[in-house]
Amino acid sequence: MTDLSKYRNIGIFAHVDAGKTTTTERILKLTGKIHKTGEVHDGEATTDFMEQEAERGITIQSAATSCEWDGHRMNIIDTPGHVDFTIEVYRSLKVLDGGVGVFCGSGGVEPQSETNWRYANDSEVARVIFVNKLDRMGADFYRVVKQVEDVLGANPLVMVLPIGIEDDFKGVVDLLSRKAYVWDDSGLPENFTVEEPPAEMADAIEEWREKLIETAVEQDDELMEQYLEGEEPSVDDIKRCIRKGTIALDFFPTYCGSAFKNKGIQLVLDAVVDFLPDPTEVKPQPETDEEGNETGEFAIVDPAKPLRALAFKIMDDRFGALTFIRIYSGKLNKGDTVLNTFTGKTERIGRIVEMHADERIELNGAQAGDIVAVIGMKNVQTGHTLCDPKAPATLEPMVFPDPVISIAVAPKDKGASEKLGIAIGKMIQEDPSFRVETDEDSGETILKGMGELHLDIKIDILKRTHGVEVDVGKPQVAYRETITQRIEDSYTHKKQTGGSGQFAKIDYVVEPGEAGSGYEFESKVTGGNIPREFWPAVSKGFELSMEKGVLAGYPCLDFKVVLMDGGYHPVDSSAVAYELAARAAYRQTMPKAGAQLMEPIMKVDVFTPEDHVGDVIGDLNRRRGMIQGQEAGTTGVRIKAEAPLSDMFGYIGDLRTMTSGRGQFSMEFSHYAPCPKNVADEVIKETLERNAKK
């Protein structure tokens, strides 16, 4: 039985470019040293590691690696920084117990870091903050701390102060022990000395130390009283309070350093061990039924309980498909049969491996709190629950957002279509928010995803990883249709051929629903005019029809059908007749109900230097964007807006041109909204022409 209190499942999350990979890499170096004596990697390792990564287009570090520090086992999970992969971020957060948020010392809190921070708050993940790149020009630790307060609305608990800044950055002062950790210029993390802090920093150290203790003792009333009486608590007591507050998300211990120069990482690792929760200290995962309703049961972290595990990432590598699994309760042994609640099929567990820095260790089994990879699973996708066949339960329902953008692709080489099919099959397994359809009429392969970048990357993976070159069509937006008027109507379906005929009469109302309500059906039939057993058939007829709208054939959403009355024939009426009646009724009524085209609206968050604000806002207005607000930061202005997806194609290029390469933005789907008439007419005309060509 392993001691779970010595486990830390953590993720490192940050904005693209804040130095996430370098930090992970350094942690592995530091901890790997403990395993591999004498092998000191030269400073070149990072760069070639990145080049390789760039060449092959895949992360060479696995999704989860394990290492040891101070007698504790850490499972570090890689989380993506980009918003197009929100699903991935969500999934990774679900299996983490704590995290390290990395911020750039000069860039501070960037748009993307805000999104990831918000997700981590939603998932209630305790974090420590690491302000990286303090050796860069323009780095300012105190400014980033202030940004964390203002922009993220979080409470950073400053644990260390930097000694020197930019080129003069030498090390940090640990506020609790009042000791300075100073690194030399060799770039080796172990070459540091612990000394007395510089005399000129004495006032700042005392000021921040007082702040630190005041915030920490709020977690314990007794200590607080002692402190107010002038008695300083012991360091162990303070650490205990910090741990309690960190797990409760009251504050986030904040550290700083430079990952690239190997300064300050040890203290962050100590903080992970000291302050982040172990698997037993986090709220247990609720179990749900197939529909996604909570059953009131929880997957308690206990090896003796039935097995509950979540597949959170799938990777393809030279050994076959690796499925990364977090085990919440129970045990998983080699040769076990487990049930996948999503498919309802059982699978046998072949090889279980754990990743250690850069090697794999074969395991015979694993248990609650572990994160391992299983080789060779057949039908498991990201987000599927694996459990004990005798006591099934689901950990999370599979809910994926609908894709908002699609592109048509065709292989450049005609002979590569089979290869394309296999490659796409693997990619769907890895990322469930990515969908693929084949257009029946034209035979084109249509890729659907969450944003332009999402699809760009997918095409890149096709090319690099799978060696399939494709021609790419123009991006298409996933429009929807809806209705705007209430219409009462009636339809009678009669068919008389030899033998029994078909008869169904329905009187109904079609009315617009609330935004986001989807399709609703209600029956107000009384007195048995339509027997109850036929109601579902009417509903099904309307529901099947909504796949194709009446304007341009886009799916129809947000409307309600109320069945008022109707008629039936004792011999000729059947479920099929009512379903056909409903389908014909849909085609009859929808064009009269003020059909309207709906377009996907995206939440856009733009960051721009001050001198270009006017251009950026003007450009967003041209793109039919609605400006929601703007706030000035230290390095520029953040503009929040909502804009239709159709006008946001190629935005990154235009933004870079307007802001001389300094602008950044992130975008995620918000909702569907009515499309203005002139735009709608264009879209309908285009769509109809496109369909006519097929």
XYZ file of C-alpha atoms in Angstrom:
694
model
C 0.000 0.000 0.000
C 1.589 3.243 -1.007
C 1.253 6.232 1.201
C -1.113 8.554 -0.663
C -0.040 11.565 1.392
C 3.251 11.383 -0.512
C 1.536 11.773 -3.887
C 1.110 15.004 -5.812
C -0.785 15.030 -9.111
C -0.016 18.417 -10.573
C -0.289 20.229 -13.890
C 1.663 23.141 -15.202
C -0.516 25.616 -17.004
C 0.229 28.873 -18.617
C -0.229 31.129 -21.547
C 1.442 30.090 -24.752
C 5.017 31.205 -24.461
C 5.207 31.840 -20.726
C 7.745 29.072 -20.450
C 5.628 26.060 -19.540
C 7.705 23.487 -21.364
C 10.970 24.927 -20.130
C 9.693 24.845 -16.557
C 8.531 21.224 -16.915
C 11.810 20.341 -18.498
C 13.763 21.916 -15.641
C 11.709 20.134 -13.050
C 12.448 16.844 -14.767
C 16.138 17.695 -14.872
C 16.189 18.590 -11.227
C 14.300 15.561 -10.104
C 15.811 13.260 -12.702
C 19.171 14.032 -11.195
C 18.056 12.248 -8.146
C 17.475 9.081 -10.137
C 20.417 9.324 -12.491
C 23.540 10.182 -10.683
C 26.343 11.773 -12.509
C 24.519 12.509 -15.727
C 24.332 16.230 -16.027
C 22.600 17.434 -19.123
C 24.291 20.290 -20.809
C 22.300 23.415 -21.368
C 21.650 22.465 -24.972
C 19.127 19.860 -24.133
C 16.184 22.187 -24.131
C 16.749 23.617 -27.514
C 17.251 20.356 -29.325
C 14.296 19.007 -27.483
C 12.192 21.830 -28.901
C 13.574 21.467 -32.423
C 12.690 17.867 -32.481
C 9.331 18.742 -31.203
C 8.921 21.225 -33.975
C 10.119 18.815 -36.627
C 7.937 15.938 -35.658
C 5.016 18.011 -34.561
C 4.441 15.936 -31.468
C 5.257 16.366 -27.850
C 8.087 14.103 -27.072
C 7.546 14.405 -23.407
C 4.641 12.262 -22.575
C 1.384 13.640 -21.283
C 2.144 12.552 -17.786
C 5.554 11.972 -16.324
C 6.429 10.950 -12.802
C 9.353 12.145 -10.798
C 10.397 12.305 -7.159
C 11.262 15.190 -4.899
C 11.918 15.127 -1.206
C 10.535 11.597 -0.852
C 7.258 12.570 -2.614
C 6.099 11.227 -5.912
C 4.925 13.826 -8.416
C 2.853 13.076 -11.474
C 3.193 16.064 -13.777
C 0.568 16.461 -16.468
C 1.089 18.554 -19.486
C -1.813 20.947 -20.213
C -2.206 22.799 -23.509
C -2.176 26.570 -23.449
C -4.448 27.300 -26.403
C -8.129 28.032 -26.128
C -9.028 25.956 -29.160
C -8.138 22.957 -27.080
C -10.346 23.842 -24.209
C -11.589 20.291 -24.042
C -8.069 19.134 -23.412
C -7.549 21.749 -20.741
C -10.802 20.780 -19.029
C -9.905 17.112 -19.095
C -6.448 17.711 -17.743
C -7.850 19.857 -14.932
C -10.243 17.134 -13.999
C -7.489 14.689 -13.233
C -5.236 17.162 -11.411
C -5.232 17.779 -7.715
C -3.112 20.912 -7.884
C -1.198 23.001 -10.362
C 1.566 25.481 -10.989
C 0.417 28.572 -12.889
C 3.360 30.014 -14.828
C 3.263 33.702 -15.792
C 5.798 35.599 -17.846
C 7.688 38.218 -15.822
C 7.445 40.783 -18.603
C 4.183 39.809 -20.385
C 2.302 39.277 -17.108
C -1.257 37.999 -17.213
C -2.143 37.443 -20.863
C -5.612 36.804 -22.362
C -5.128 33.086 -22.519
C -3.852 32.746 -18.999
C -7.091 34.320 -17.880
C -9.184 31.691 -19.645
C -7.110 28.845 -18.194
C -7.252 30.415 -14.745
C -11.025 30.631 -14.981
C -11.228 26.940 -15.883
C -8.983 26.041 -12.982
C -11.278 28.021 -10.667
C -14.308 26.184 -12.044
C -12.580 22.867 -11.415
C -11.472 24.037 -7.935
C -7.796 23.202 -8.440
C -5.362 24.546 -5.825
C -2.363 26.321 -7.403
C 0.989 27.889 -6.663
C 2.105 30.730 -8.936
C 5.505 30.899 -10.544
C 6.494 34.201 -12.170
C 9.028 33.155 -14.792
C 11.528 34.953 -17.019
C 12.648 37.503 -14.444
C 15.907 37.758 -16.347
C 14.156 39.269 -19.386
C 14.035 42.891 -20.335
C 11.001 44.604 -18.890
C 10.400 41.947 -16.243
C 8.758 43.217 -13.087
C 7.735 40.775 -10.376
C 5.644 43.247 -8.358
C 3.696 44.327 -11.421
C 2.760 40.740 -12.248
C 1.645 40.200 -8.631
C -0.591 43.248 -8.938
C -1.960 41.955 -12.270
C -2.831 38.632 -10.694
C -4.882 40.562 -8.144
C -6.543 42.926 -10.608
C -7.048 40.869 -13.739
C -7.573 37.396 -12.280
C -9.189 38.586 -9.076
C -6.969 36.106 -7.211
C -5.065 36.558 -3.993
C -1.331 35.929 -4.541
C 0.571 35.103 -1.341
C 4.123 36.331 -2.010
C 6.578 33.756 -0.610
C 9.834 35.005 -2.131
C 11.252 38.290 -3.350
C 13.632 38.565 -6.328
C 17.207 39.723 -5.843
C 18.111 41.998 -8.735
C 16.037 42.263 -11.943
C 16.518 41.737 -15.703
C 20.206 41.051 -16.374
C 21.112 41.393 -12.702
C 18.639 38.744 -11.497
C 20.650 36.479 -9.204
C 18.268 34.649 -6.972
C 15.424 34.978 -4.476
C 14.890 35.646 -0.781
C 12.698 33.110 1.024
C 10.500 35.270 3.254
C 9.777 32.639 5.886
C 13.382 31.769 6.616
C 14.742 35.249 5.634
C 17.471 33.456 3.681
C 18.702 34.372 0.199
C 19.159 31.653 -2.396
C 21.738 32.889 -4.894
C 22.656 30.992 -8.059
C 25.912 31.402 -9.971
C 26.074 31.917 -13.740
C 26.880 28.312 -14.625
C 23.225 27.647 -15.411
C 23.297 24.514 -13.233
C 20.407 24.407 -10.799
C 22.403 22.796 -7.976
C 25.050 25.532 -7.976
C 23.506 27.852 -5.419
C 24.441 29.144 -2.020
C 22.176 30.051 0.885
C 23.319 33.350 2.374
C 22.084 36.436 4.202
C 19.914 38.692 2.003
C 21.271 42.027 0.719
C 21.038 44.732 3.355
C 19.142 47.164 1.084
C 16.274 44.689 0.867
C 15.733 44.482 4.644
C 12.683 46.799 4.725
C 10.964 45.170 1.759
C 11.560 41.695 3.275
C 9.988 42.645 6.604
C 7.032 44.380 4.940
C 6.200 41.424 2.700
C 6.916 38.891 5.439
C 4.427 40.586 7.711
C 1.845 40.525 4.905
C 2.527 36.824 4.416
C 2.096 35.865 8.076
C -1.012 38.024 8.499
C -2.691 36.316 5.553
C -1.606 32.848 6.676
C -2.746 33.041 10.315
C -6.264 33.985 9.221
C -6.698 30.229 8.659
C -6.358 29.434 12.359
C -8.070 31.465 15.071
C -5.724 30.394 17.907
C -2.596 31.353 15.983
C -4.231 34.587 14.956
C -4.840 35.517 18.592
C -1.259 34.671 19.496
C -0.005 36.721 16.578
C -2.114 39.724 17.501
C -0.633 39.496 21.002
C 2.768 39.886 19.447
C 3.862 36.237 19.444
C 5.137 35.007 16.068
C 3.980 31.474 15.182
C 6.582 28.814 14.335
C 7.470 28.229 10.701
C 5.757 24.813 10.787
C 2.532 26.383 12.051
C 2.667 29.046 9.345
C 3.269 26.369 6.705
C 0.320 24.407 8.029
C -1.901 27.486 7.679
C -0.596 28.200 4.174
C -1.369 24.633 3.165
C -4.891 24.877 4.537
C -5.539 28.198 2.762
C -4.023 27.020 -0.527
C -6.228 23.912 -0.607
C -9.274 26.043 0.219
C -8.315 28.352 -2.719
C -8.176 31.359 -0.362
C -4.772 32.351 -1.750
C -2.032 31.144 -4.067
C 1.586 30.957 -2.841
C 3.637 32.984 -5.324
C 7.246 32.309 -6.326
C 9.537 33.728 -8.952
C 12.663 32.844 -10.899
C 13.945 32.046 -14.348
C 13.372 28.535 -15.621
C 15.711 28.983 -18.524
C 18.587 29.990 -16.261
C 17.592 27.334 -13.736
C 17.016 29.795 -10.911
C 14.340 29.407 -8.317
C 12.800 26.097 -9.409
C 13.717 24.177 -6.223
C 11.580 26.426 -4.095
C 8.598 25.850 -6.365
C 9.060 22.085 -5.997
C 9.224 22.467 -2.239
C 6.000 24.484 -2.393
C 4.285 21.713 -4.382
C 5.202 19.233 -1.673
C 4.408 21.577 1.207
C 1.221 23.280 0.070
C -0.575 21.405 -2.688
C -3.074 18.691 -1.769
C -2.561 14.951 -2.019
C -5.285 12.826 -3.724
C -7.176 12.258 -0.480
C -7.468 15.991 0.293
C -9.396 16.941 -2.795
C -13.150 16.726 -3.148
C -13.923 13.245 -4.509
C -15.352 12.974 -8.044
C -19.144 12.648 -8.139
C -20.474 9.581 -9.948
C -23.217 10.022 -12.509
C -25.611 7.747 -14.384
C -25.611 7.399 -18.164
C -27.635 10.572 -18.571
C -25.186 12.605 -16.574
C -27.356 13.042 -13.449
C -25.420 12.734 -10.233
C -26.260 9.595 -8.299
C -25.123 10.955 -4.932
C -22.257 8.461 -4.828
C -18.612 9.561 -4.933
C -15.469 7.881 -6.173
C -13.640 7.868 -2.823
C -9.863 7.556 -3.023
C -9.521 4.102 -1.533
C -7.894 1.003 -3.067
C -10.475 -1.249 -1.419
C -13.436 0.363 -3.251
C -14.635 -0.732 -6.742
C -12.546 0.537 -9.665
C -13.272 4.041 -11.038
C -10.881 5.513 -13.579
C -11.010 8.226 -16.254
C -9.189 8.155 -19.567
C -8.054 11.735 -20.022
C -5.631 11.694 -22.901
C -4.790 9.414 -25.798
C -1.480 9.538 -27.561
C -0.106 7.653 -30.439
C 3.514 6.722 -30.289
C 5.889 4.130 -31.591
C 4.554 1.490 -29.234
C 0.919 1.864 -30.223
C -1.863 3.873 -28.650
C -1.231 5.015 -25.108
C -4.272 5.749 -22.999
C -3.510 7.871 -19.955
C -5.718 7.022 -17.013
C -6.293 8.597 -13.630
C -7.482 6.033 -11.113
C -9.870 7.603 -8.611
C -10.742 4.538 -6.575
C -10.013 0.809 -6.478
C -7.163 -1.054 -8.133
C -6.203 -1.794 -11.710
C -4.107 -4.890 -12.406
C -2.620 -6.364 -15.532
C -5.026 -8.863 -17.104
C -8.144 -7.297 -15.422
C -11.334 -6.923 -17.377
C -12.825 -3.438 -17.068
C -16.085 -1.970 -18.341
C -16.179 1.174 -20.474
C -19.487 2.788 -19.459
C -19.705 4.882 -22.626
C -19.569 2.003 -25.089
C -20.955 -0.604 -22.678
C -18.169 -3.001 -23.747
C -15.515 -4.606 -21.606
C -11.788 -4.407 -22.308
C -8.889 -6.415 -21.013
C -5.977 -4.474 -19.549
C -2.782 -5.513 -21.337
C 0.336 -3.576 -20.383
C 0.352 -0.853 -17.729
C 3.298 1.550 -17.801
C 4.288 4.658 -15.929
C 6.401 7.371 -17.452
C 9.537 8.405 -15.673
C 11.241 11.458 -17.116
C 12.365 9.675 -20.287
C 11.862 5.962 -19.738
C 8.892 3.692 -19.203
C 8.511 1.344 -16.339
C 6.225 -1.661 -16.743
C 3.852 -2.126 -13.820
C 1.807 -5.096 -12.697
C -0.883 -2.911 -11.231
C -1.825 0.547 -10.017
C -4.291 1.923 -7.498
C -6.368 4.897 -6.386
C -4.483 8.204 -6.749
C -2.178 6.890 -9.506
C -1.835 8.207 -13.032
C -0.645 5.540 -15.463
C -0.765 4.753 -19.171
C -2.282 1.571 -20.627
C -1.026 0.288 -23.964
C -3.254 -1.124 -26.649
C -6.826 -0.214 -25.596
C -9.298 -0.556 -28.456
C -12.360 1.579 -28.142
C -11.479 4.062 -25.470
C -11.671 7.802 -26.148
C -10.801 10.836 -24.052
C -13.315 11.208 -21.245
C -14.513 7.601 -21.091
C -14.916 6.029 -17.671
C -13.412 2.616 -16.959
C -14.925 0.804 -14.010
C -15.508 -2.491 -12.333
C -17.977 -4.530 -14.467
C -19.688 -5.747 -11.263
C -20.298 -2.220 -9.959
C -20.637 0.132 -12.944
C -20.606 3.937 -12.577
C -19.755 6.872 -14.784
C -17.491 9.718 -13.712
C -18.576 12.314 -16.186
C -21.060 12.448 -18.961
C -19.586 12.982 -22.405
C -20.779 16.399 -23.399
C -18.946 18.062 -26.231
C -19.602 21.453 -27.682
C -20.828 21.464 -31.245
C -18.188 22.430 -33.771
C -18.597 25.934 -35.185
C -16.384 25.791 -38.226
C -15.775 23.284 -41.003
C -13.385 22.909 -43.939
C -13.353 20.476 -46.820
C -10.111 18.556 -47.417
C -9.017 16.219 -50.181
C -5.710 14.328 -50.375
C -3.262 15.824 -52.934
C -2.266 12.364 -53.953
C -5.331 10.381 -55.060
C -3.850 7.158 -53.722
C -3.608 8.529 -50.196
C -7.305 8.519 -49.369
C -7.054 5.297 -47.335
C -4.096 6.709 -45.429
C -6.121 9.883 -44.766
C -8.988 7.786 -43.394
C -6.720 5.925 -40.918
C -5.030 9.144 -39.798
C -8.333 10.920 -39.206
C -9.640 7.917 -37.247
C -6.682 8.200 -34.844
C -7.149 11.951 -34.491
C -10.822 11.639 -33.553
C -9.883 9.254 -30.782
C -7.415 11.739 -29.386
C -9.691 14.769 -29.548
C -13.451 14.307 -29.273
C -14.214 17.960 -30.098
C -12.871 17.309 -33.584
C -15.478 15.764 -35.944
C -15.314 14.426 -39.451
C -18.068 13.881 -41.999
C -18.132 12.742 -45.573
C -20.375 14.716 -47.851
C -22.561 12.149 -49.570
C -23.069 14.071 -52.753
C -19.594 15.353 -53.448
C -17.578 12.711 -51.600
C -15.515 15.440 -49.874
C -14.118 14.861 -46.400
C -15.304 17.640 -44.092
C -13.362 18.413 -40.919
C -15.207 20.258 -38.149
C -13.678 21.900 -35.142
C -13.779 24.639 -32.497
C -11.928 27.378 -34.337
C -9.601 28.270 -37.164
C -6.489 27.448 -35.194
C -7.898 24.105 -34.085
C -8.331 23.009 -37.715
C -5.001 24.532 -38.792
C -3.228 22.389 -36.250
C -5.158 19.300 -37.314
C -4.036 19.803 -40.925
C -0.503 20.264 -39.689
C -0.693 16.998 -37.711
C -1.993 15.239 -40.836
C 1.008 16.442 -42.746
C 3.731 16.024 -40.137
C 2.749 13.080 -38.070
C 0.815 11.031 -40.611
C 2.522 12.181 -43.817
C -0.756 13.053 -45.667
C -0.747 16.272 -47.707
C -4.222 17.704 -48.289
C -5.821 20.480 -50.318
C -7.902 22.659 -48.067
C -11.148 24.397 -49.065
C -12.447 27.717 -47.731
C -13.594 27.577 -44.088
C -17.360 27.217 -43.695
C -19.266 28.479 -40.737
C -21.759 26.208 -38.988
C -24.929 28.294 -39.319
C -28.244 27.322 -37.739
C -31.856 28.225 -38.437
C -34.750 29.113 -36.218
C -38.244 30.595 -36.399
C -39.591 33.911 -35.166
C -43.376 33.568 -35.308
C -46.009 31.424 -33.668
C -48.102 29.480 -36.190
C -51.143 27.273 -35.640
C -51.530 24.671 -38.340
C -52.976 21.304 -39.124
C -51.958 18.406 -41.360
C -53.693 15.225 -42.381
C -51.729 12.295 -43.734
C -53.866 9.833 -45.758
C -52.734 7.009 -47.901
C -55.116 4.441 -49.244
C -53.793 1.481 -51.088
C -55.111 -2.034 -51.090
C -55.349 -3.526 -47.571
C -54.846 -1.304 -44.558
C -54.093 2.354 -45.260
C -52.352 5.075 -43.347
C -54.153 7.828 -41.506
C -52.975 10.504 -39.108
C -54.349 13.978 -38.432
C -52.495 16.475 -36.250
C -53.420 19.999 -35.135
C -50.383 21.730 -33.695
C -48.677 24.992 -32.804
C -45.094 25.766 -33.719
C -43.537 28.605 -31.711
C -40.061 30.068 -31.164
C -38.290 28.815 -28.026
C -35.904 30.527 -25.643
C -32.360 30.983 -26.928
C -30.375 27.832 -26.247
C -33.476 25.735 -25.441
C -33.064 23.403 -28.444
C -36.164 21.421 -29.426
C -39.131 21.012 -27.078
C -42.328 19.017 -27.487
C -45.524 19.137 -25.472
C -48.897 17.476 -25.976
C -52.197 19.054 -24.916
C -54.402 16.449 -26.557
C -57.327 15.447 -24.404
C -60.115 12.959 -24.749
C -58.104 10.409 -26.646
C -58.322 12.100 -30.081
C -54.731 10.929 -30.598
C -53.915 7.913 -28.435
C -51.030 8.523 -26.053
C -48.840 5.826 -27.626
C -48.619 7.891 -30.856
C -47.383 11.122 -29.226
C -43.699 10.116 -29.260
C -43.994 9.357 -33.002
C -45.179 12.935 -33.658
C -42.316 14.309 -31.596
C -39.837 12.053 -33.373
C -41.094 13.201 -36.805
C -40.460 16.861 -35.938
C -37.166 16.050 -34.264
C -35.805 14.151 -37.255
C -36.867 16.943 -39.585
C -35.031 19.673 -37.644
C -31.708 18.421 -39.035
C -32.556 20.344 -42.205
C -33.912 23.855 -42.049
C -36.143 25.345 -44.752
C -33.923 28.300 -45.715
C -30.639 26.694 -46.639
C -30.751 23.262 -45.078
C -28.890 24.149 -41.837
C -30.057 22.438 -38.617
C -32.972 24.200 -36.972
C -32.820 25.070 -33.269
C -34.807 26.651 -30.425
C -38.403 25.950 -31.293
C -41.294 24.294 -29.552
C -44.059 22.102 -30.950
C -47.326 21.812 -29.030
C -49.686 19.082 -30.190
C -53.210 20.504 -29.668
C -55.570 18.018 -31.193
C -55.959 15.636 -34.055
C -57.757 12.565 -35.255
C -57.078 8.892 -35.655
C -58.507 5.859 -37.364
C -58.866 2.642 -35.357
C -57.457 0.505 -38.176
C -55.322 2.751 -40.360
C -53.503 4.832 -37.760
C -50.012 3.759 -36.764
C -46.860 5.266 -35.304
C -45.335 5.462 -38.790
C -48.335 7.409 -40.100
C -48.019 9.990 -37.318
C -44.289 10.312 -37.867
C -44.824 10.925 -41.596
C -47.557 13.441 -40.788
C -45.193 15.336 -38.483
C -42.461 15.408 -41.130
C -44.821 16.790 -43.733
C -46.211 19.261 -41.193
C -42.667 20.544 -40.543
C -42.127 21.203 -44.256
C -45.540 22.865 -44.488
C -45.338 25.151 -41.471
C -41.705 26.172 -41.011
C -41.491 28.425 -44.092
C -44.534 30.326 -42.797
C -43.100 30.810 -39.283
C -40.631 33.539 -40.194
C -37.593 31.311 -40.609
C -34.367 33.024 -39.722
C -30.697 32.274 -40.137
C -28.577 32.150 -36.944
C -24.817 32.575 -36.855
C -22.232 31.594 -34.236
C -21.036 34.552 -32.158
C -17.581 34.329 -30.601
C -16.283 35.874 -27.389
C -13.165 37.740 -28.431
C -10.533 38.979 -26.054
C -7.936 41.199 -27.732
C -4.802 42.591 -26.223
C -3.213 45.564 -28.018
C -0.562 48.217 -27.283
C -2.141 51.592 -26.450
C -1.218 53.379 -29.655
C -3.254 50.954 -31.755
C -6.482 50.824 -29.743
C -8.422 52.992 -32.192
C -7.421 50.803 -35.170
C -8.335 47.597 -33.370
C -11.747 48.859 -32.247
C -12.451 50.282 -35.717
C -11.537 46.944 -37.238
C -13.760 45.008 -34.810
C -16.660 47.319 -35.666
C -16.112 46.599 -39.363
C -16.324 42.925 -38.502
C -19.751 43.545 -36.926
C -18.208 43.176 -33.473
C -19.904 44.525 -30.328
C -17.399 46.015 -27.914
C -18.252 44.831 -24.384
C -15.588 46.720 -22.492
C -11.942 47.715 -22.402
C -9.461 47.984 -19.600
C -6.047 49.580 -19.664
C -3.166 47.471 -18.358
C 0.467 48.344 -17.887
C 1.631 47.156 -21.239
C -1.449 47.846 -23.307
C -5.233 47.601 -23.466
C -7.529 44.593 -23.310
C -10.634 44.802 -25.394
C -13.484 42.384 -24.844
C -15.983 42.023 -27.636
C -18.435 39.668 -29.292
C -18.163 39.149 -33.021
C -19.631 36.757 -35.573
C -17.298 33.943 -36.518
C -17.815 34.481 -40.253
C -16.106 37.878 -40.032
C -13.223 36.708 -37.870
C -11.405 34.514 -40.365
C -7.767 35.374 -40.756
C -8.044 37.787 -37.834
C -4.670 36.959 -36.327
C -2.842 38.137 -39.488
C -4.775 41.413 -39.609
C -4.261 42.029 -35.883
C -0.531 41.459 -36.185
C -0.365 43.896 -39.103
C -2.336 46.577 -37.220
C -0.302 46.272 -34.008
C 3.147 45.689 -35.566
C 3.147 42.127 -34.341
C 2.425 42.900 -30.667
C -1.299 42.176 -30.543
C -2.728 38.925 -29.206
C -6.190 37.540 -29.015
C -8.162 34.568 -27.856
C -11.582 33.535 -29.068
C -14.156 31.024 -27.923
C -17.711 30.192 -28.936
C -20.350 32.119 -27.010
C -23.837 31.645 -28.542
C -25.946 31.739 -31.697
C -27.586 35.029 -32.705
C -29.850 36.114 -35.591
C -27.990 36.929 -38.757
C -28.688 40.390 -40.329
C -30.814 40.187 -43.452
C -28.132 41.259 -45.960
C -25.662 38.713 -44.570
C -28.295 35.989 -44.382
C -29.342 36.505 -48.006
C -25.701 36.134 -49.106
C -25.178 32.982 -47.072
C -28.411 31.356 -48.292
C -27.571 32.191 -51.895
C -24.028 30.772 -51.529
C -25.203 27.631 -49.784
C -27.899 26.908 -52.336
C -25.414 27.434 -55.185
C -22.908 25.142 -53.491
C -25.521 22.464 -53.001
C -26.710 22.784 -56.592
C -23.175 22.071 -57.870
C -22.898 18.807 -55.984
